[in-house]
Amino acid sequence: MRVGVPKEIKVQEYRVGLTPGAVREYVAAGHQVTVESGAGSGIGASDEVYRRAGASIAETAREIFAKSDMIVKVKEPQKSEWAQLRENQILFTYLHLAPDPDQAKGLLASGCTAIAYETVTDAAGHLPLLAPMSEVAGRLAIEAAGAALRRSAGGRGVLLGGVPGVQPARVVVLGGGVVGKQAARMAAGLGAEVTVIDRSIPRLRELDDLFAGRMRTRFSTIESVEEEVFAADVVIGAVLVPGASAPKLVTRAMLKSMRPGAVLVDVAIDQGGCFETSHPTTHTDPTYEVDCVVHYCVANMPGAVPVTSSQALNNATLPFGLMLANKGFAAVLENPHLRNGLNVHRGRITNKAVAESLGLNFAPVGSGLAA
């Protein structure tokens, strides 16, 4: 198969769809890989490094899209990219379609087959291609919160871990999944007072055992969320409904009862955000204030550490990408986990949660879908 890797063009996105090491694996499996010139610059991989790995170098993204059977990216395609996609072409990347109707319409119009990293599953029902970036984002969330808490940044002027004789910051994590676990780990490690809120009793029990008393857990209700958020210095939004828009757990009205200078970090912003007042920001201008509460809503947090993120992402995506390269769309029909990753195929939405979030018709695999 002809596999293409365009340079990421989303603002301040430095990751790359295939690292040189991953390219070697595709080439060893008999596939042709073409990488856009400069695609690996964000991770320090020059065109020559990619050539040595067996890739061809294209000068423009247009050449990549025109000649490739499968496009491998990191972030969702931008308007200029989805306009170049075509029928029978496979797109393998993060999509996050639920809060992005324009992208969905563009993919539907292209007729391409779009497989989303964030909805591919494994035998345990987990999301193995989302997990590595969730781990990175969860850890970065606490770094970002610590910086935003500084008085010079508009925060309360509180040190996350405090010092002897001074109370540490109170960190509330909404959601006990991969992001929440990593955020809690980092916050507790710094000495903050941490509470994780989730609706899964087994998950709360697991976290309680894992952290051995270094953090508190609470079952998620309207009352418990309000109590914790109102007393918090930092709130990490780490909720996830696979494929669907994130639920709004913190409303605009709640901000008025929060501590002035408190910080909200919305890691769910790719799925529309779990705070009512969230909107996407960038690494250049990451925060804004609403009702004296600082919001950090960078939509590609792992892009700030592209070397770590690209390697971690490629470790996870490589087996699935090779399945697609080896068998094409047949791999989707044969593998239930790739099938769960299928979001768009030949002008139809094939993921139920995505379809419901967008208010579009759902066409499940098996309802006339074919290669």
Short mmCIF file of C-alpha atoms in Angstrom, two decimals:
data_model
loop_
_atom_site.label_atom_id
_atom_site.label_comp_id
_atom_site.label_asym_id
_atom_site.label_seq_id
_atom_site.Cartn_x
_atom_site.Cartn_y
_atom_site.Cartn_z
CA MET A 1 0.00 0.00 0.00
CA ARG A 2 1.06 3.60 -0.61
CA VAL A 3 1.09 5.32 2.80
CA GLY A 4 1.33 9.09 3.09
CA VAL A 5 2.35 11.26 6.03
CA PRO A 6 1.58 14.98 5.61
CA LYS A 7 3.00 17.64 7.89
CA GLU A 8 0.56 18.65 10.62
CA ILE A 9 -0.85 22.10 9.95
CA LYS A 10 -3.02 22.70 13.01
CA VAL A 11 -1.72 25.65 15.02
CA GLN A 12 1.32 24.67 17.11
CA GLU A 13 1.03 20.96 16.39
CA TYR A 14 4.53 19.48 16.35
CA ARG A 15 3.76 15.76 16.43
CA VAL A 16 4.06 13.55 13.36
CA GLY A 17 1.88 10.67 12.14
CA LEU A 18 4.75 8.25 11.63
CA THR A 19 8.13 8.44 13.33
CA PRO A 20 11.19 7.20 11.39
CA GLY A 21 11.09 4.00 13.42
CA ALA A 22 7.48 3.38 12.42
CA VAL A 23 8.33 4.09 8.78
CA ARG A 24 10.92 1.31 8.91
CA GLU A 25 8.24 -1.10 10.07
CA TYR A 26 5.90 -0.18 7.20
CA VAL A 27 8.70 -0.45 4.65
CA ALA A 28 9.82 -3.80 6.07
CA ALA A 29 6.24 -5.02 5.60
CA GLY A 30 6.44 -4.13 1.90
CA HIS A 31 4.66 -0.78 1.86
CA GLN A 32 5.68 2.48 0.19
CA VAL A 33 5.82 5.44 2.57
CA THR A 34 5.95 9.05 1.45
CA VAL A 35 6.53 11.80 4.00
CA GLU A 36 6.02 15.50 3.37
CA SER A 37 9.22 17.50 3.64
CA GLY A 38 9.58 18.89 7.16
CA ALA A 39 6.88 16.68 8.66
CA GLY A 40 9.28 15.41 11.32
CA SER A 41 10.91 18.74 12.17
CA GLY A 42 8.93 19.03 15.40
CA ILE A 43 10.51 15.86 16.75
CA GLY A 44 13.97 16.61 15.36
CA ALA A 45 13.70 14.10 12.49
CA SER A 46 15.04 15.54 9.23
CA ASP A 47 14.05 14.50 5.72
CA GLU A 48 17.34 12.63 5.48
CA VAL A 49 16.48 10.60 8.58
CA TYR A 50 13.22 9.60 6.92
CA ARG A 51 15.03 8.70 3.69
CA ARG A 52 17.35 6.43 5.65
CA ALA A 53 14.28 4.79 7.18
CA GLY A 54 13.07 3.98 3.66
CA ALA A 55 10.59 6.80 2.99
CA SER A 56 10.29 8.97 -0.08
CA ILE A 57 10.02 12.72 0.48
CA ALA A 58 7.33 14.85 -1.15
CA GLU A 59 7.64 18.61 -1.33
CA THR A 60 3.95 19.33 -0.79
CA ALA A 61 0.96 17.91 1.04
CA ARG A 62 -0.97 17.96 -2.24
CA GLU A 63 1.36 15.30 -3.59
CA ILE A 64 0.84 13.19 -0.46
CA PHE A 65 -2.95 13.32 -0.70
CA ALA A 66 -2.98 12.75 -4.46
CA LYS A 67 -0.81 9.62 -4.48
CA SER A 68 -1.50 7.83 -1.18
CA ASP A 69 -3.93 4.99 -0.50
CA MET A 70 -3.81 5.71 3.24
CA ILE A 71 -3.11 8.98 5.05
CA VAL A 72 -1.66 8.70 8.56
CA LYS A 73 -1.87 11.84 10.70
CA VAL A 74 -2.11 12.96 14.30
CA LYS A 75 -4.75 15.70 14.49
CA GLU A 76 -8.06 15.96 12.70
CA PRO A 77 -7.82 17.13 9.08
CA GLN A 78 -8.20 20.84 8.53
CA LYS A 79 -10.40 22.28 5.77
CA SER A 80 -7.62 22.35 3.18
CA GLU A 81 -6.88 18.71 3.96
CA TRP A 82 -10.34 17.18 3.96
CA ALA A 83 -10.92 18.88 0.59
CA GLN A 84 -8.10 16.72 -0.82
CA LEU A 85 -9.41 13.40 0.50
CA ARG A 86 -11.20 11.07 -1.93
CA GLU A 87 -13.26 7.92 -2.15
CA ASN A 88 -11.43 4.65 -1.41
CA GLN A 89 -8.76 6.56 0.51
CA ILE A 90 -8.23 5.62 4.17
CA LEU A 91 -7.64 8.33 6.78
CA PHE A 92 -6.14 7.12 10.06
CA THR A 93 -5.89 9.83 12.71
CA TYR A 94 -7.63 11.50 15.65
CA LEU A 95 -10.96 12.95 14.48
CA HIS A 96 -13.04 14.08 17.50
CA LEU A 97 -16.04 14.61 15.22
CA ALA A 98 -18.76 15.08 17.85
CA PRO A 99 -18.17 18.82 18.41
CA ASP A 100 -17.00 19.47 14.84
CA PRO A 101 -19.86 19.34 12.30
CA ASP A 102 -17.85 21.15 9.63
CA GLN A 103 -15.17 18.49 9.63
CA ALA A 104 -17.82 15.78 9.61
CA LYS A 105 -19.49 17.31 6.55
CA GLY A 106 -16.12 17.60 4.83
CA LEU A 107 -15.28 13.95 5.43
CA LEU A 108 -18.74 12.83 4.34
CA ALA A 109 -18.46 14.83 1.13
CA SER A 110 -15.02 13.39 0.35
CA GLY A 111 -16.28 9.80 0.33
CA CYS A 112 -13.17 8.67 2.24
CA THR A 113 -12.93 6.01 4.94
CA ALA A 114 -12.01 7.73 8.21
CA ILE A 115 -10.85 5.69 11.20
CA ALA A 116 -10.52 7.59 14.47
CA TYR A 117 -7.79 6.71 16.93
CA GLU A 118 -10.04 7.75 19.80
CA THR A 119 -12.72 5.10 19.17
CA VAL A 120 -10.53 2.09 18.31
CA THR A 121 -10.92 -0.45 21.11
CA ASP A 122 -9.08 -3.47 22.53
CA ALA A 123 -10.22 -6.81 23.94
CA ALA A 124 -10.86 -5.23 27.35
CA GLY A 125 -13.06 -2.52 25.87
CA HIS A 126 -10.45 0.16 26.49
CA LEU A 127 -9.25 2.81 24.02
CA PRO A 128 -5.62 1.88 23.36
CA LEU A 129 -4.89 4.61 20.81
CA LEU A 130 -6.33 7.36 22.98
CA ALA A 131 -4.65 6.15 26.17
CA PRO A 132 -1.06 7.30 25.48
CA MET A 133 -2.15 10.86 24.68
CA SER A 134 -4.49 10.82 27.66
CA GLU A 135 -1.52 9.85 29.84
CA VAL A 136 0.51 12.75 28.47
CA ALA A 137 -2.38 15.21 28.76
CA GLY A 138 -3.20 14.12 32.30
CA ARG A 139 0.35 14.75 33.44
CA LEU A 140 0.62 18.03 31.54
CA ALA A 141 -2.67 19.20 33.06
CA ILE A 142 -1.08 19.52 36.48
CA GLU A 143 1.95 21.35 35.08
CA ALA A 144 -0.43 23.74 33.31
CA ALA A 145 -2.52 24.19 36.46
CA GLY A 146 0.55 24.97 38.53
CA ALA A 147 1.61 27.70 36.11
CA ALA A 148 -1.91 29.15 35.84
CA LEU A 149 -2.24 29.31 39.64
CA ARG A 150 0.56 31.85 39.82
CA ARG A 151 -0.63 35.35 40.65
CA SER A 152 1.19 36.77 37.63
CA ALA A 153 -0.94 34.49 35.42
CA GLY A 154 -4.20 35.56 37.07
CA GLY A 155 -4.37 32.65 39.50
CA ARG A 156 -4.82 32.56 43.26
CA GLY A 157 -1.09 32.62 43.97
CA VAL A 158 -1.10 29.15 45.53
CA LEU A 159 1.73 26.60 45.26
CA LEU A 160 0.33 23.18 44.39
CA GLY A 161 2.26 21.33 47.08
CA GLY A 162 2.40 24.10 49.65
CA VAL A 163 5.31 24.14 52.10
CA PRO A 164 5.61 22.92 55.71
CA GLY A 165 3.07 24.78 57.80
CA VAL A 166 1.07 26.03 54.80
CA GLN A 167 -1.94 24.24 53.30
CA PRO A 168 -1.35 22.85 49.79
CA ALA A 169 -3.64 23.49 46.86
CA ARG A 170 -6.92 21.57 46.62
CA VAL A 171 -7.11 19.75 43.28
CA VAL A 172 -10.37 18.19 42.10
CA VAL A 173 -10.28 15.75 39.20
CA LEU A 174 -13.58 15.14 37.41
CA GLY A 175 -13.28 11.67 35.90
CA GLY A 176 -11.20 8.73 37.07
CA GLY A 177 -10.12 7.36 33.68
CA VAL A 178 -6.67 7.51 32.14
CA VAL A 179 -6.44 11.31 32.18
CA GLY A 180 -7.83 11.55 35.70
CA LYS A 181 -5.54 8.87 37.06
CA GLN A 182 -2.43 10.54 35.64
CA ALA A 183 -3.50 14.00 36.79
CA ALA A 184 -4.18 12.69 40.29
CA ARG A 185 -0.83 10.92 40.32
CA MET A 186 1.05 14.09 39.39
CA ALA A 187 -0.89 16.30 41.80
CA ALA A 188 -0.51 13.90 44.71
CA GLY A 189 3.17 13.49 43.92
CA LEU A 190 3.64 17.25 44.23
CA GLY A 191 1.91 17.22 47.61
CA ALA A 192 -1.47 18.68 46.62
CA GLU A 193 -4.70 17.68 48.35
CA VAL A 194 -6.46 15.62 45.69
CA THR A 195 -10.05 14.44 45.21
CA VAL A 196 -11.20 12.31 42.26
CA ILE A 197 -14.88 12.24 41.35
CA ASP A 198 -16.34 9.50 39.17
CA ARG A 199 -19.59 7.56 38.65
CA SER A 200 -17.92 4.15 38.64
CA ILE A 201 -17.67 2.61 42.10
CA PRO A 202 -15.23 -0.10 40.88
CA ARG A 203 -13.03 2.62 39.40
CA LEU A 204 -13.10 4.66 42.60
CA ARG A 205 -12.26 1.53 44.57
CA GLU A 206 -9.35 0.83 42.25
CA LEU A 207 -8.00 4.38 42.61
CA ASP A 208 -8.42 4.26 46.38
CA ASP A 209 -6.36 1.07 46.54
CA LEU A 210 -3.76 2.40 44.09
CA PHE A 211 -3.12 5.66 45.92
CA ALA A 212 -3.33 4.11 49.39
CA GLY A 213 -4.85 7.11 51.14
CA ARG A 214 -2.89 9.82 49.32
CA MET A 215 -6.11 11.11 47.73
CA ARG A 216 -9.86 11.06 48.32
CA THR A 217 -12.55 9.63 46.08
CA ARG A 218 -16.17 10.70 45.78
CA PHE A 219 -19.09 9.37 43.81
CA SER A 220 -20.28 11.88 41.22
CA THR A 221 -23.55 13.63 42.03
CA ILE A 222 -24.65 17.22 41.49
CA GLU A 223 -24.06 17.87 45.18
CA SER A 224 -20.60 16.28 45.40
CA VAL A 225 -19.41 18.07 42.25
CA GLU A 226 -20.60 21.43 43.57
CA GLU A 227 -19.08 20.92 47.02
CA GLU A 228 -15.69 19.98 45.64
CA VAL A 229 -15.56 22.52 42.81
CA PHE A 230 -16.55 25.42 45.06
CA ALA A 231 -13.70 24.61 47.48
CA ALA A 232 -11.08 23.83 44.83
CA ASP A 233 -8.03 25.75 43.74
CA VAL A 234 -7.77 23.59 40.61
CA VAL A 235 -10.39 21.56 38.73
CA ILE A 236 -9.22 19.12 36.06
CA GLY A 237 -11.91 18.17 33.53
CA ALA A 238 -11.12 14.59 32.58
CA VAL A 239 -14.47 13.11 31.60
CA LEU A 240 -14.91 11.03 28.45
CA VAL A 241 -17.86 9.51 26.64
CA PRO A 242 -16.22 7.66 23.71
CA GLY A 243 -17.10 9.34 20.44
CA ALA A 244 -19.68 11.67 22.00
CA SER A 245 -19.60 15.26 23.22
CA ALA A 246 -18.37 15.65 26.78
CA PRO A 247 -21.06 16.37 29.42
CA LYS A 248 -21.01 19.87 30.92
CA LEU A 249 -20.26 19.23 34.59
CA VAL A 250 -19.38 22.80 35.58
CA THR A 251 -21.90 25.46 34.53
CA ARG A 252 -21.43 29.20 34.11
CA ALA A 253 -23.56 29.79 37.19
CA MET A 254 -21.20 27.66 39.30
CA LEU A 255 -18.22 29.89 38.56
CA LYS A 256 -19.62 32.65 40.78
CA SER A 257 -19.33 30.34 43.80
CA MET A 258 -15.74 29.30 43.03
CA ARG A 259 -12.67 30.84 44.58
CA PRO A 260 -11.43 33.91 42.65
CA GLY A 261 -8.28 32.90 40.78
CA ALA A 262 -9.14 29.19 40.78
CA VAL A 263 -8.07 27.29 37.67
CA LEU A 264 -10.10 25.07 35.34
CA VAL A 265 -8.10 22.78 33.03
CA ASP A 266 -10.39 21.24 30.41
CA VAL A 267 -8.66 18.16 29.02
CA ALA A 268 -11.97 17.18 27.39
CA ILE A 269 -11.91 20.23 25.10
CA ASP A 270 -11.34 18.03 22.00
CA GLN A 271 -14.78 16.57 22.65
CA GLY A 272 -16.40 19.94 23.23
CA GLY A 273 -15.24 20.45 26.80
CA CYS A 274 -16.82 19.56 30.15
CA PHE A 275 -17.09 23.13 31.42
CA GLU A 276 -19.88 25.28 29.99
CA THR A 277 -17.53 28.26 29.61
CA SER A 278 -14.78 26.35 27.78
CA HIS A 279 -13.56 27.16 24.30
CA PRO A 280 -10.39 25.93 22.59
CA THR A 281 -7.15 27.84 23.16
CA THR A 282 -3.58 27.46 21.89
CA HIS A 283 -0.17 27.03 23.48
CA THR A 284 0.63 30.65 22.58
CA ASP A 285 -2.44 32.00 24.39
CA PRO A 286 -3.54 29.13 26.61
CA THR A 287 -5.74 30.81 29.22
CA TYR A 288 -8.58 33.25 29.63
CA GLU A 289 -10.79 34.34 32.54
CA VAL A 290 -14.52 34.09 33.07
CA ASP A 291 -15.96 35.45 36.33
CA CYS A 292 -12.44 35.59 37.84
CA VAL A 293 -11.84 31.89 37.14
CA VAL A 294 -8.85 31.02 34.93
CA HIS A 295 -9.60 28.60 32.07
CA TYR A 296 -6.88 26.52 30.38
CA CYS A 297 -8.37 24.82 27.29
CA VAL A 298 -5.53 23.98 24.90
CA ALA A 299 -6.93 21.52 22.39
CA ASN A 300 -3.67 19.73 21.60
CA MET A 301 -1.89 19.58 24.93
CA PRO A 302 0.40 16.63 24.01
CA GLY A 303 1.66 18.68 21.04
CA ALA A 304 3.77 20.65 23.52
CA VAL A 305 5.98 17.59 24.07
CA PRO A 306 6.04 16.13 20.54
CA VAL A 307 9.01 13.82 20.95
CA THR A 308 7.42 11.96 23.86
CA SER A 309 3.93 12.15 22.37
CA SER A 310 4.84 11.01 18.85
CA GLN A 311 6.79 8.02 20.13
CA ALA A 312 4.03 7.02 22.54
CA LEU A 313 1.35 7.42 19.88
CA ASN A 314 3.25 5.43 17.27
CA ASN A 315 3.87 2.61 19.73
CA ALA A 316 0.11 2.26 20.07
CA THR A 317 -1.03 2.89 16.49
CA LEU A 318 1.59 0.82 14.65
CA PRO A 319 -0.12 -2.61 14.88
CA PHE A 320 -3.45 -1.20 13.72
CA GLY A 321 -1.86 0.87 10.98
CA LEU A 322 -0.05 -2.17 9.62
CA MET A 323 -3.34 -4.13 9.61
CA LEU A 324 -4.88 -1.42 7.46
CA ALA A 325 -1.87 -1.21 5.16
CA ASN A 326 -1.80 -4.99 4.73
CA LYS A 327 -5.50 -5.54 4.10
CA GLY A 328 -7.11 -2.20 3.36
CA PHE A 329 -10.77 -1.84 4.29
CA ALA A 330 -11.00 -5.60 4.70
CA ALA A 331 -9.08 -5.15 7.96
CA VAL A 332 -11.97 -3.04 9.29
CA LEU A 333 -14.49 -5.72 8.40
CA GLU A 334 -12.37 -8.48 9.96
CA ASN A 335 -11.19 -6.73 13.12
CA PRO A 336 -13.88 -5.63 15.61
CA HIS A 337 -11.56 -3.11 17.26
CA LEU A 338 -10.77 -1.32 14.00
CA ARG A 339 -14.47 -1.54 13.19
CA ASN A 340 -15.19 0.43 16.36
CA GLY A 341 -12.72 3.01 15.11
CA LEU A 342 -14.58 3.50 11.83
CA ASN A 343 -16.36 6.86 11.99
CA VAL A 344 -17.01 7.70 8.33
CA HIS A 345 -17.24 5.51 5.23
CA ARG A 346 -18.34 6.54 1.76
CA GLY A 347 -20.51 9.42 2.85
CA ARG A 348 -22.04 7.83 5.96
CA ILE A 349 -21.45 8.13 9.70
CA THR A 350 -20.65 4.67 11.05
CA ASN A 351 -20.22 5.43 14.76
CA LYS A 352 -23.45 5.70 16.75
CA ALA A 353 -22.20 8.13 19.40
CA VAL A 354 -20.78 10.44 16.73
CA ALA A 355 -24.01 10.28 14.70
CA GLU A 356 -26.15 11.08 17.74
CA SER A 357 -23.93 13.98 18.78
CA LEU A 358 -24.08 15.48 15.29
CA GLY A 359 -27.77 14.73 14.74
CA LEU A 360 -26.99 12.70 11.63
CA ASN A 361 -28.10 9.28 10.44
CA PHE A 362 -26.17 6.29 11.72
CA ALA A 363 -25.10 3.60 9.22
CA PRO A 364 -23.57 0.70 11.16
CA VAL A 365 -21.00 -1.60 9.61
CA GLY A 366 -22.90 -4.40 7.91
CA SER A 367 -25.71 -2.17 6.65
CA GLY A 368 -24.56 -2.23 3.06
CA LEU A 369 -21.01 -1.05 3.76
CA ALA A 370 -18.39 -2.59 1.53
CA ALA A 371 -14.86 -2.03 0.44
#
